[in-house]
PDB file of C-alpha atoms in Angstrom:
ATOM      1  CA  UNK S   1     -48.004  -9.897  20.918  1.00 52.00           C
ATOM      2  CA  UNK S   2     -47.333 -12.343  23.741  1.00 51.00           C
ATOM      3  CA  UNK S   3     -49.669 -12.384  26.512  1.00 50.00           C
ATOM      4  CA  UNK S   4     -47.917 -12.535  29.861  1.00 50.00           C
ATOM      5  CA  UNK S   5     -49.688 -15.224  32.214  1.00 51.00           C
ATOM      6  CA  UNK S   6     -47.785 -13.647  34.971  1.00 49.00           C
ATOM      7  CA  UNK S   7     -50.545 -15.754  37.023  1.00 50.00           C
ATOM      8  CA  UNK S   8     -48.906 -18.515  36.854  1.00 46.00           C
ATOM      9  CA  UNK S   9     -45.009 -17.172  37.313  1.00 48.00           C
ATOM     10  CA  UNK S  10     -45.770 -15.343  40.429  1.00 50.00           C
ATOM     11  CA  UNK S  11     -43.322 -15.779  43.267  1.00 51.00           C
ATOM     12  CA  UNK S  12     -40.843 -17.316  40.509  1.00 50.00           C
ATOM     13  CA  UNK S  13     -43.087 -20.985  40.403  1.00 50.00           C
ATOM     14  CA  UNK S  14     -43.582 -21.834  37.147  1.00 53.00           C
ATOM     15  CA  UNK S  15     -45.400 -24.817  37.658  1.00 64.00           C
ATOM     16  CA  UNK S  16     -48.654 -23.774  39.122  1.00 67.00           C
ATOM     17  CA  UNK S  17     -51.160 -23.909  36.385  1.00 80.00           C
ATOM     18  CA  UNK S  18     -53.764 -21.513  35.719  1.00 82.00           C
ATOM     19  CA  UNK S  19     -56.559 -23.832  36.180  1.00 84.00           C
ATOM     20  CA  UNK S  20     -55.617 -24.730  39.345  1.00 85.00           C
ATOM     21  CA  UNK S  21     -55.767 -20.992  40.794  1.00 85.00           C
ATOM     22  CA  UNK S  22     -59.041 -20.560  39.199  1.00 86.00           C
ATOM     23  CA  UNK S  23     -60.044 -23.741  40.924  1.00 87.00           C
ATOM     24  CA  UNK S  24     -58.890 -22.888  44.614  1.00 88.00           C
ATOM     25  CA  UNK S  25     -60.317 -19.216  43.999  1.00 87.00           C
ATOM     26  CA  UNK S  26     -63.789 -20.425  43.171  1.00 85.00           C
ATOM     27  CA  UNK S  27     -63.597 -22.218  45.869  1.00 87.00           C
ATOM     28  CA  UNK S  28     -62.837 -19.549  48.202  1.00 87.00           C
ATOM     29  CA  UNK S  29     -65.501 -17.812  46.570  1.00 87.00           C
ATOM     30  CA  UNK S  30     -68.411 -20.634  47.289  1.00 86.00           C
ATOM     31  CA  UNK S  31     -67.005 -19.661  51.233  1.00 86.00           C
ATOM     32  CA  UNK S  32     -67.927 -15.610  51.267  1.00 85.00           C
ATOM     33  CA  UNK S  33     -71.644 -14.929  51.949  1.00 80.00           C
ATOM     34  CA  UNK S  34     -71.533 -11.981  49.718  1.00 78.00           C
ATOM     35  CA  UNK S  35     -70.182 -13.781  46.777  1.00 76.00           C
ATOM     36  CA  UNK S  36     -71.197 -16.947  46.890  1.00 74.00           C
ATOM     37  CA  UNK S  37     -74.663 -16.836  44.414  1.00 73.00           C
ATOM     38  CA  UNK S  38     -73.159 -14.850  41.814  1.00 72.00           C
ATOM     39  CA  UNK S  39     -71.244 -16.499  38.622  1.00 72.00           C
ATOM     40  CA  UNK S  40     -67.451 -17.293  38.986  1.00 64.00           C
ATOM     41  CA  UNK S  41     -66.764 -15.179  35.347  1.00 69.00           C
ATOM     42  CA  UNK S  42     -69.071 -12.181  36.381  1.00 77.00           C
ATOM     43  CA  UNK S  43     -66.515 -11.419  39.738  1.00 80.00           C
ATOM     44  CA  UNK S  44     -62.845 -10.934  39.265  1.00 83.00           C
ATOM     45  CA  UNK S  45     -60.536 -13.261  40.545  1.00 84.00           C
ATOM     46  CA  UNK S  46     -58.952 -10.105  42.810  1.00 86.00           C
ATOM     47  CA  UNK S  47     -62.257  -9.075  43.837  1.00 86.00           C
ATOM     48  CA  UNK S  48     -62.786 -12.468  45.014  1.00 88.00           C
ATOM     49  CA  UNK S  49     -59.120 -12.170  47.079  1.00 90.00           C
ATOM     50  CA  UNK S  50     -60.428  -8.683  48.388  1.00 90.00           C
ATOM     51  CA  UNK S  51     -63.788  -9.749  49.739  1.00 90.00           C
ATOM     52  CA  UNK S  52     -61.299 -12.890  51.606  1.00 91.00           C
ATOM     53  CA  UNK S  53     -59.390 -10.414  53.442  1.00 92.00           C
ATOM     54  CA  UNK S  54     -62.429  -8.349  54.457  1.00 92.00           C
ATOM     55  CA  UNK S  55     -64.081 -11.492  55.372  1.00 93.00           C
ATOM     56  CA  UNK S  56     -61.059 -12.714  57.501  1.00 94.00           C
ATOM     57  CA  UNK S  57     -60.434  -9.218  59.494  1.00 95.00           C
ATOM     58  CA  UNK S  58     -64.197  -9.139  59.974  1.00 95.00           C
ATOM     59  CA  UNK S  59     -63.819 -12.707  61.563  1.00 95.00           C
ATOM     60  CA  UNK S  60     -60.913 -11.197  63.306  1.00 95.00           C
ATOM     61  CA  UNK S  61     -62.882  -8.522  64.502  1.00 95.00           C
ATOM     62  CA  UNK S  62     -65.903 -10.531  65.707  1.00 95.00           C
ATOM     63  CA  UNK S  63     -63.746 -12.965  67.740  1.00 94.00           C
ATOM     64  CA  UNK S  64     -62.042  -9.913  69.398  1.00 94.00           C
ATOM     65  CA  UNK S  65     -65.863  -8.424  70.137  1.00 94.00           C
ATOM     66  CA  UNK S  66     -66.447 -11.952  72.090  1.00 93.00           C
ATOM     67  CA  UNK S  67     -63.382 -12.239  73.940  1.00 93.00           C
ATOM     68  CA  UNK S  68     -64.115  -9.305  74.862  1.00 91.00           C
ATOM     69  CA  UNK S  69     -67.769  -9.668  76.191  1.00 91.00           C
ATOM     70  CA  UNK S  70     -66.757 -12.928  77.492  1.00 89.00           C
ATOM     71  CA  UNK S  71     -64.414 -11.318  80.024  1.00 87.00           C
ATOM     72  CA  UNK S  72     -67.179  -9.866  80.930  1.00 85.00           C
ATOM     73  CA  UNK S  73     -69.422 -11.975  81.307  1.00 85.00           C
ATOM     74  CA  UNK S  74     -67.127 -14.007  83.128  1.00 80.00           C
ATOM     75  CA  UNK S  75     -65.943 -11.318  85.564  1.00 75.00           C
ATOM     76  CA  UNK S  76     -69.368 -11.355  86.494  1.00 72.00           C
ATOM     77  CA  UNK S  77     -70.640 -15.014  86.859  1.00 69.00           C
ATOM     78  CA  UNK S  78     -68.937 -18.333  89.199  1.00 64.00           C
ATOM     79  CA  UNK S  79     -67.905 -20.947  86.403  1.00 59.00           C
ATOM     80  CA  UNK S  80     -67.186 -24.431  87.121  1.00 63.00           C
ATOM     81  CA  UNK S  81     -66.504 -27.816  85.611  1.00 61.00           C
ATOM     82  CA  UNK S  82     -70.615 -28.545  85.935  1.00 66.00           C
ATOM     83  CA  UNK S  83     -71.782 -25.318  83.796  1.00 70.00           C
ATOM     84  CA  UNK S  84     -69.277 -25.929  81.304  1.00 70.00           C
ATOM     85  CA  UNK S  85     -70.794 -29.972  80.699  1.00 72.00           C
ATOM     86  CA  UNK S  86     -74.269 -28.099  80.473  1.00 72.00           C
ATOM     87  CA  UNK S  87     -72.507 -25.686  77.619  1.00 72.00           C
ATOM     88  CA  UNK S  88     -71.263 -28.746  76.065  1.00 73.00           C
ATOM     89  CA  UNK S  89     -74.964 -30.402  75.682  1.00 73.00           C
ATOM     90  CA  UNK S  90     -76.392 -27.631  74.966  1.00 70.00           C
ATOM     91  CA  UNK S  91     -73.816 -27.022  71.917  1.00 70.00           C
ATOM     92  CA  UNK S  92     -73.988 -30.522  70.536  1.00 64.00           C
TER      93      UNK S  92
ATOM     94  CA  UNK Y   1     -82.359 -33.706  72.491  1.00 44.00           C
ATOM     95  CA  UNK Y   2     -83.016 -32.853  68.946  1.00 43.00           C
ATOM     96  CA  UNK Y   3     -79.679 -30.928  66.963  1.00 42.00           C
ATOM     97  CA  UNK Y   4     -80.349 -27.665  65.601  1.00 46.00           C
ATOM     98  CA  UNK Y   5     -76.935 -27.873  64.367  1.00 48.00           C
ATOM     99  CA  UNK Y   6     -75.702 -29.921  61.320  1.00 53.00           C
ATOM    100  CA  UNK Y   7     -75.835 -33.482  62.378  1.00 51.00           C
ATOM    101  CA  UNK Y   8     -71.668 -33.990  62.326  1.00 51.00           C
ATOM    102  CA  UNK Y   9     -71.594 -32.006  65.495  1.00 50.00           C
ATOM    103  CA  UNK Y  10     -72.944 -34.474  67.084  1.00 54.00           C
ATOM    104  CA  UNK Y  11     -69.676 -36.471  65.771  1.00 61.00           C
ATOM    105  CA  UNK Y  12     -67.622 -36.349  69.402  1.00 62.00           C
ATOM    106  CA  UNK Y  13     -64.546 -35.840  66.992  1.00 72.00           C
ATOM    107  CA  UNK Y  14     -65.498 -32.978  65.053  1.00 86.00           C
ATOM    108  CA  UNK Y  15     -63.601 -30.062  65.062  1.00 89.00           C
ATOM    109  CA  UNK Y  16     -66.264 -27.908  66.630  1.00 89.00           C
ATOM    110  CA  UNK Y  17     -66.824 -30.416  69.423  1.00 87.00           C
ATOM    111  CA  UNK Y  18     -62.789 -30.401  69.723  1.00 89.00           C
ATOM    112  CA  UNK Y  19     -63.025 -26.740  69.730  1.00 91.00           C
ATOM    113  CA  UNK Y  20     -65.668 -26.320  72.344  1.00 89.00           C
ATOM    114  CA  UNK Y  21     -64.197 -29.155  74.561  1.00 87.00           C
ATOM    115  CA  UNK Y  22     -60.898 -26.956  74.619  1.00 89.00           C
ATOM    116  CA  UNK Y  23     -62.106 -23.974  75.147  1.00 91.00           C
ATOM    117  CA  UNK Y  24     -64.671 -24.325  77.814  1.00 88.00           C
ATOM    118  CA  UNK Y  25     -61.423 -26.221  79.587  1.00 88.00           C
ATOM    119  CA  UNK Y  26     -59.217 -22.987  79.096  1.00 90.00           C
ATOM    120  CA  UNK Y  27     -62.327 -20.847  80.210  1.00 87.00           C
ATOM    121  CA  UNK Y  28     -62.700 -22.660  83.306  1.00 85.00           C
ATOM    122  CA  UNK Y  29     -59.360 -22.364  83.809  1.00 86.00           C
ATOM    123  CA  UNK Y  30     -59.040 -18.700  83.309  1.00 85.00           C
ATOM    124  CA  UNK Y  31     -61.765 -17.570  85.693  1.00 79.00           C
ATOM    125  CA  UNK Y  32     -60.333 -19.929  88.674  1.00 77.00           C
ATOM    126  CA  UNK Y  33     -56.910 -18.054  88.468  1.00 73.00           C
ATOM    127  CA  UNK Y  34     -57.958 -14.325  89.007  1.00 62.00           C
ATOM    128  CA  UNK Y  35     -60.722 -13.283  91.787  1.00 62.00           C
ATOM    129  CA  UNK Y  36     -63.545 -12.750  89.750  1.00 55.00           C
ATOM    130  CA  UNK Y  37     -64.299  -8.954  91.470  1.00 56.00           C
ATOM    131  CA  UNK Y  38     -61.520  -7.566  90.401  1.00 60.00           C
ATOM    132  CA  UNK Y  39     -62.501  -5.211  86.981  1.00 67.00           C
ATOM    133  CA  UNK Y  40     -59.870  -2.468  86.866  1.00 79.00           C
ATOM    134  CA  UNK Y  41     -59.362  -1.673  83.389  1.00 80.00           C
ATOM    135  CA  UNK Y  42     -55.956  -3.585  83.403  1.00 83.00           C
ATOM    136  CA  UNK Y  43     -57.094  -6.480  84.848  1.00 81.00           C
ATOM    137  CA  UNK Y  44     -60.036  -6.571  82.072  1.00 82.00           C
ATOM    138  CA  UNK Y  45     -57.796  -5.807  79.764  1.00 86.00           C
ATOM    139  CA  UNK Y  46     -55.505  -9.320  79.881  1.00 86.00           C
ATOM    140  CA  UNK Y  47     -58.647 -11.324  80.786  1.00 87.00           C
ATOM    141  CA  UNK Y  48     -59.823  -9.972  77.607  1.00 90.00           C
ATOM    142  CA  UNK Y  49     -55.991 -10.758  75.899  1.00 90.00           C
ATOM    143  CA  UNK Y  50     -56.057 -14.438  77.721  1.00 90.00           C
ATOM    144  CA  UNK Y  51     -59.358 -15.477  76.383  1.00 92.00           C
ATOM    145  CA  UNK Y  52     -58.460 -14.515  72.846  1.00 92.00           C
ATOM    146  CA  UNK Y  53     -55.534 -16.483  72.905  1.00 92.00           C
ATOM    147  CA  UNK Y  54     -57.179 -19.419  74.722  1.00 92.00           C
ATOM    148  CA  UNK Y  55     -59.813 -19.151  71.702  1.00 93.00           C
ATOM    149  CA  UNK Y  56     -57.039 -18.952  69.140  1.00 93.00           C
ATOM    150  CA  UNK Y  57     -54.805 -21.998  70.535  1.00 93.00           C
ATOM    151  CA  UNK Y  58     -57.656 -24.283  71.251  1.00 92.00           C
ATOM    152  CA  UNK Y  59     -58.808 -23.639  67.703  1.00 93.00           C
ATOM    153  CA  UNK Y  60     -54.975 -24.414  66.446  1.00 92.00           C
ATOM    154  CA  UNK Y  61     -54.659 -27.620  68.479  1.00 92.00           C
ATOM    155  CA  UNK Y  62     -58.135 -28.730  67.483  1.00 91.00           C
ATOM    156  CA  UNK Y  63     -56.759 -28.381  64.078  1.00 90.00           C
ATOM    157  CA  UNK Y  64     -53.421 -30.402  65.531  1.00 83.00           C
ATOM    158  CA  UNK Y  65     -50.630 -29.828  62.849  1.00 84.00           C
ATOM    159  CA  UNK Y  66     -52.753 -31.119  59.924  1.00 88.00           C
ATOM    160  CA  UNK Y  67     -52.558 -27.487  58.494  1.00 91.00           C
ATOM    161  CA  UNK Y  68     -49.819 -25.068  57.542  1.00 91.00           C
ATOM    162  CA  UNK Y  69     -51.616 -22.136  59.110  1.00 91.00           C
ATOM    163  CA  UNK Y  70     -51.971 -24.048  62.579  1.00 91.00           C
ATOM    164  CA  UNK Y  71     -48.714 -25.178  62.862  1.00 91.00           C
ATOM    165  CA  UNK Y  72     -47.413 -21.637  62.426  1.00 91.00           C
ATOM    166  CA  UNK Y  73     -50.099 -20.229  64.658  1.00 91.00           C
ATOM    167  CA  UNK Y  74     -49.244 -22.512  67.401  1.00 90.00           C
ATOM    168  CA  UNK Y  75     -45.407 -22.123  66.799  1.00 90.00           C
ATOM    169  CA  UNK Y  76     -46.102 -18.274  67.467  1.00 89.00           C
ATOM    170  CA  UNK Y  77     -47.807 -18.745  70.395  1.00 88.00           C
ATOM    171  CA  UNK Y  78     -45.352 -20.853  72.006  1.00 87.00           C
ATOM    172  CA  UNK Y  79     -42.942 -18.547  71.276  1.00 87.00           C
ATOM    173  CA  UNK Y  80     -44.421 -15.543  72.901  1.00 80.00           C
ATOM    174  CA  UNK Y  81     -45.164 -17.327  75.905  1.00 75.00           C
ATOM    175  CA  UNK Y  82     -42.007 -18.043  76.418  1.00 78.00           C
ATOM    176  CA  UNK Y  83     -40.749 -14.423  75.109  1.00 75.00           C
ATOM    177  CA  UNK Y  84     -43.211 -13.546  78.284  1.00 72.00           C
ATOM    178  CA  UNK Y  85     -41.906 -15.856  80.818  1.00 74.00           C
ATOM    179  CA  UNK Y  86     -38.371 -13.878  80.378  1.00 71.00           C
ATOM    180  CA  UNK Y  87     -39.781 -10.308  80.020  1.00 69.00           C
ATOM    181  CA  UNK Y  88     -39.883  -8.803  83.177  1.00 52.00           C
ATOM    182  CA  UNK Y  89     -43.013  -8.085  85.077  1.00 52.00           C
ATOM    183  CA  UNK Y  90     -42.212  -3.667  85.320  1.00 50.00           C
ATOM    184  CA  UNK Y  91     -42.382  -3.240  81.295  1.00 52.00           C
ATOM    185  CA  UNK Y  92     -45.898  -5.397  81.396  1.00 49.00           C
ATOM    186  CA  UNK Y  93     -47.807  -1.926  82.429  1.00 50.00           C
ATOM    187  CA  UNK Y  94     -46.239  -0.223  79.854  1.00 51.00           C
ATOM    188  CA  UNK Y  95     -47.065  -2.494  77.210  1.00 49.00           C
ATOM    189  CA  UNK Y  96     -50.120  -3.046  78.238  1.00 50.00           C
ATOM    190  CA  UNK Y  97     -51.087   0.923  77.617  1.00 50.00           C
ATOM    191  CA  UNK Y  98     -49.442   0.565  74.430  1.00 51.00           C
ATOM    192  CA  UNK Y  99     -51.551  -2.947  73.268  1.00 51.00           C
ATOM    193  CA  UNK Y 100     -54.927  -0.841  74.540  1.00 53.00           C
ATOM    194  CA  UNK Y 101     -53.985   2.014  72.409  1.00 53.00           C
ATOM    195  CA  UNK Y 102     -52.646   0.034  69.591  1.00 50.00           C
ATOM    196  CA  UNK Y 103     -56.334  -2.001  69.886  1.00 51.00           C
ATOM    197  CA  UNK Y 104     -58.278   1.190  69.629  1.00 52.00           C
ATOM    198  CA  UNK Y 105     -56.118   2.818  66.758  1.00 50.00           C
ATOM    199  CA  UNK Y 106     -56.677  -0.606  64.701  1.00 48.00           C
ATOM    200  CA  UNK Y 107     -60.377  -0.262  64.296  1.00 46.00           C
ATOM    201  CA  UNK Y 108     -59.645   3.029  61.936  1.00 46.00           C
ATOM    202  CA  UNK Y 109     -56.589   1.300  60.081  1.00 46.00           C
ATOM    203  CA  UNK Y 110     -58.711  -1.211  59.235  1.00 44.00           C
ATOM    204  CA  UNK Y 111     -61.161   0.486  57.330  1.00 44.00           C
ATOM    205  CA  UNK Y 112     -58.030   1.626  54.646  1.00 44.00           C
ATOM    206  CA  UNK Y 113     -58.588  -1.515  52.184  1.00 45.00           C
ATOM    207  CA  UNK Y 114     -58.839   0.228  49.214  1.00 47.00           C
ATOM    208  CA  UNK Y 115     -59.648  -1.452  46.171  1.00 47.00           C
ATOM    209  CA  UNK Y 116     -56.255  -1.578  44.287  1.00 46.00           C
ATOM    210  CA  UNK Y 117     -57.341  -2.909  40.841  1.00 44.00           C
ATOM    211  CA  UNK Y 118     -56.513  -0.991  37.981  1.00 48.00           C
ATOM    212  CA  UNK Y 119     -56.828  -1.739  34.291  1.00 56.00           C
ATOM    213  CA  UNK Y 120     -55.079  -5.225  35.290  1.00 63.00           C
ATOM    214  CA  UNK Y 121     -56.611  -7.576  37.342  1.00 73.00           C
ATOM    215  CA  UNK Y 122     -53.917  -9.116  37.924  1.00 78.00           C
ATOM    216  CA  UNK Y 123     -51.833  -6.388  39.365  1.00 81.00           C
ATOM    217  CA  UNK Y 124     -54.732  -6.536  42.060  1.00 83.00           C
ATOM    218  CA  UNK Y 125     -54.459  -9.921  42.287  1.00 86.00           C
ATOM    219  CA  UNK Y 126     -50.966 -10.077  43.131  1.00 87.00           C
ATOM    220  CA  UNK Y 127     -51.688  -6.967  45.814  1.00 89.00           C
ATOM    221  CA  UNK Y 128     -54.768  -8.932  47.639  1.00 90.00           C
ATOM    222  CA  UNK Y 129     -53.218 -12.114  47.791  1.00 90.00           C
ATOM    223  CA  UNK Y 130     -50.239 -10.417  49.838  1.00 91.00           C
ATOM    224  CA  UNK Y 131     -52.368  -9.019  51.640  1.00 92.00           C
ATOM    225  CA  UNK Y 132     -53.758 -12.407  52.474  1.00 91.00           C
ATOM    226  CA  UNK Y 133     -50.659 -13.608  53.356  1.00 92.00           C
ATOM    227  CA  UNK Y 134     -50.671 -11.011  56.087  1.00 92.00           C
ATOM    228  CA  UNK Y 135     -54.166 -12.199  57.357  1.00 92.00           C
ATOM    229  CA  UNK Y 136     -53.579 -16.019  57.149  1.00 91.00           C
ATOM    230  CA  UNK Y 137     -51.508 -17.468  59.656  1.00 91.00           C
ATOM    231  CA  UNK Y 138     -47.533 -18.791  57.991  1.00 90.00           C
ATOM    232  CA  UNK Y 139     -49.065 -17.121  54.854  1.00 89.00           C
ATOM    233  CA  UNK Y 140     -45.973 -15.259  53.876  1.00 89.00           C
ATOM    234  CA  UNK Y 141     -44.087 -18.390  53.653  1.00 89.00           C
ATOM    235  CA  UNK Y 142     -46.581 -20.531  51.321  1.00 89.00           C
ATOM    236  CA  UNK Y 143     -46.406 -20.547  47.621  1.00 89.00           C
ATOM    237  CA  UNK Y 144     -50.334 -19.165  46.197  1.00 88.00           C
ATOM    238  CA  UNK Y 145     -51.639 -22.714  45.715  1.00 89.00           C
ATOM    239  CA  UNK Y 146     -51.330 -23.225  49.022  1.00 89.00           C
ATOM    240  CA  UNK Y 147     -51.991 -19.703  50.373  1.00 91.00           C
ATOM    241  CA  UNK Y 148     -55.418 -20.040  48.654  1.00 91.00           C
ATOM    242  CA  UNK Y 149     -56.366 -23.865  50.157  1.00 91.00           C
ATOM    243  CA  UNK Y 150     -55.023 -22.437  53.566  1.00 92.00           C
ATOM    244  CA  UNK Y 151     -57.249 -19.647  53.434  1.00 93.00           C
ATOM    245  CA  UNK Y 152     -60.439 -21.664  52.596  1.00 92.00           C
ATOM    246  CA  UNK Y 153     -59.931 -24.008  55.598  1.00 93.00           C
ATOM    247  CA  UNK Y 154     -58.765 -20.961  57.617  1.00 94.00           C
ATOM    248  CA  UNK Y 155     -62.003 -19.412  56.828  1.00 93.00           C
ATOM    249  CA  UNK Y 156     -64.512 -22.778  57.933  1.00 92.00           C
ATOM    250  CA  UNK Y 157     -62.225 -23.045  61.250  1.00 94.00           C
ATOM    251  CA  UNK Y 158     -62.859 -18.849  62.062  1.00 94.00           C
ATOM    252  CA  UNK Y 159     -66.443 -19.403  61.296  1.00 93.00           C
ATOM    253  CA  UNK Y 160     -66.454 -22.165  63.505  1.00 92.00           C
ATOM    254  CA  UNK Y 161     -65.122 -20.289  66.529  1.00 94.00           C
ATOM    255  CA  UNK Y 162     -66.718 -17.046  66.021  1.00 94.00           C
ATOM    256  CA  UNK Y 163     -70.308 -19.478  66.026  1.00 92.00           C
ATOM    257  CA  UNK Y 164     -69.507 -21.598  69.201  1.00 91.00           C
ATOM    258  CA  UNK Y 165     -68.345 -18.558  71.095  1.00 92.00           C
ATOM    259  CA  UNK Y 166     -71.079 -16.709  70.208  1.00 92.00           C
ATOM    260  CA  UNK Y 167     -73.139 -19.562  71.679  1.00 90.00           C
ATOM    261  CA  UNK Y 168     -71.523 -19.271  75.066  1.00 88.00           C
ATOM    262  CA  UNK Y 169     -71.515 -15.332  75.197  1.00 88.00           C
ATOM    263  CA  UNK Y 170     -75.425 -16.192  75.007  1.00 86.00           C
ATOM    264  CA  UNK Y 171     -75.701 -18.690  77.739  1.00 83.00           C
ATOM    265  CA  UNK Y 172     -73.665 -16.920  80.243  1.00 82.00           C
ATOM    266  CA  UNK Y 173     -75.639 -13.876  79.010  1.00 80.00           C
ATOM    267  CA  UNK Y 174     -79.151 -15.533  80.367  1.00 75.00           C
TER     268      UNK Y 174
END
């Protein structure tokens, strides 16, 4: 019975050792909120990939929400060089 | 002034302070070029489209080209602006209509991310991280190492943006 580590022959590279996925996807798991206190061998390594992409459209989502208030909010106020220094200091 | 932030934002070489330097640029910018009453629905509509793309490129070129994913972002940027520049002005209404419907229809396409894992996991491995590939910028071109390290950084950099724009939604919103 050979077990396939097909992990590690996807898109024909060979070379990429398992370790190293697990490493880079426990990583990415430390990064979602909703993942990041539970243990790395209790949540699937595809889970982990599907909670990324819901995570990324969400961030999608949210920057298309504020683009969109901003025009807005920008239709509806004067802007110039001095508000945008005040921003600046108020943001750093 | 005392930081609420983390203390490397105060760093004048950070990438948020990059970021926000950028954008508040392209935002002034943006709001000199159109008179500010006009709000038809069109007119809305590619302030909207200019400010996401302002917030998108100054995010890529605070990154520079130390990343795959901005390299290809601002590589398909530059290319649509100049697919623009040639497209004639009569086919913008029309595409417009079609971007606003497109927009709407995406919220409900979105919610279709069924969980594909069967007995294997990695079947469903192989299915999210093309997926990913979709979602990250250049993604179908990198090998999974990559694709994964991409996505991480993609992720901060997102997180980043999404934070310091909702900071100046709320100050123009006061």
């Amino acid at each position: 019975m050979s077990s396939r580590r097909s992990r590690s022959r996807q898109s024909g590279v060979s070379r990429i050792t398992d370790d190293q996925i697990t490493d880079l996807v426990s990583k990415l798991q430390q990064l979602i909120p909703e993942l990041r206190g539970r243990r790395s061998d209790k949540v699937s390594a595809s889970k982990i990939l599907q909670e990324t992409c819901n995570c990324i459209r969400s961030l999608h989502r949210e920057v298309d929400d504020l683009s969109d208030r901003l025009s807005e909010l920008l239709a509806s106020t004067d802007t110039d060089s001095e508000q945008a220094a005040i921003i600046r200091s108020l943001l750093m | 002034m005392s930081p609420m932030n983390n203390p490397q934002d105060l760093n004048p070489s950070s990438l948020k302070s990059r970021f926000t330097t950028r954008f508040l640029r392209a935002l002034t910018k943006i709001n000199g070029q159109k008179p500010i009453s006009s709000s038809s629905p069109r007119e809305m509509f590619q302030r909207y489209r200019r400010i996401k793309v302002a917030a998108d490129k100054s995010m890529a070129w605070s990154v520079r080209s130390r990343r795959t994913w901005s390299r290809a972002m601002l590589w398909k940027l530059r290319s649509r602006y100049s697919c623009r520049q040639a497209s004639s002005s009569r086919r913008s209404s029309v595409r417009t209509s079609t971007i606003i419907k497109s927009r709407q229809a995406k919220t409900s396409h979105e919610k279709e991310n069924k969980n594909t894992t069967t007995g294997q996991d990695e079947v469903g491995f192989v299915v999210q991280a093309d997926k990913l590939r979709k979602l990250v910028p250049g993604g179908e071109a990198m090998d999974l190492c990559n694709l994964l390290g991409e996505t991480a950084h993609y992720i901060k950099c997102l997180t980043t943006q999404v934070q310091v724009m909702r900071k100046i939604a709320h100050f123009y919103s006061l």
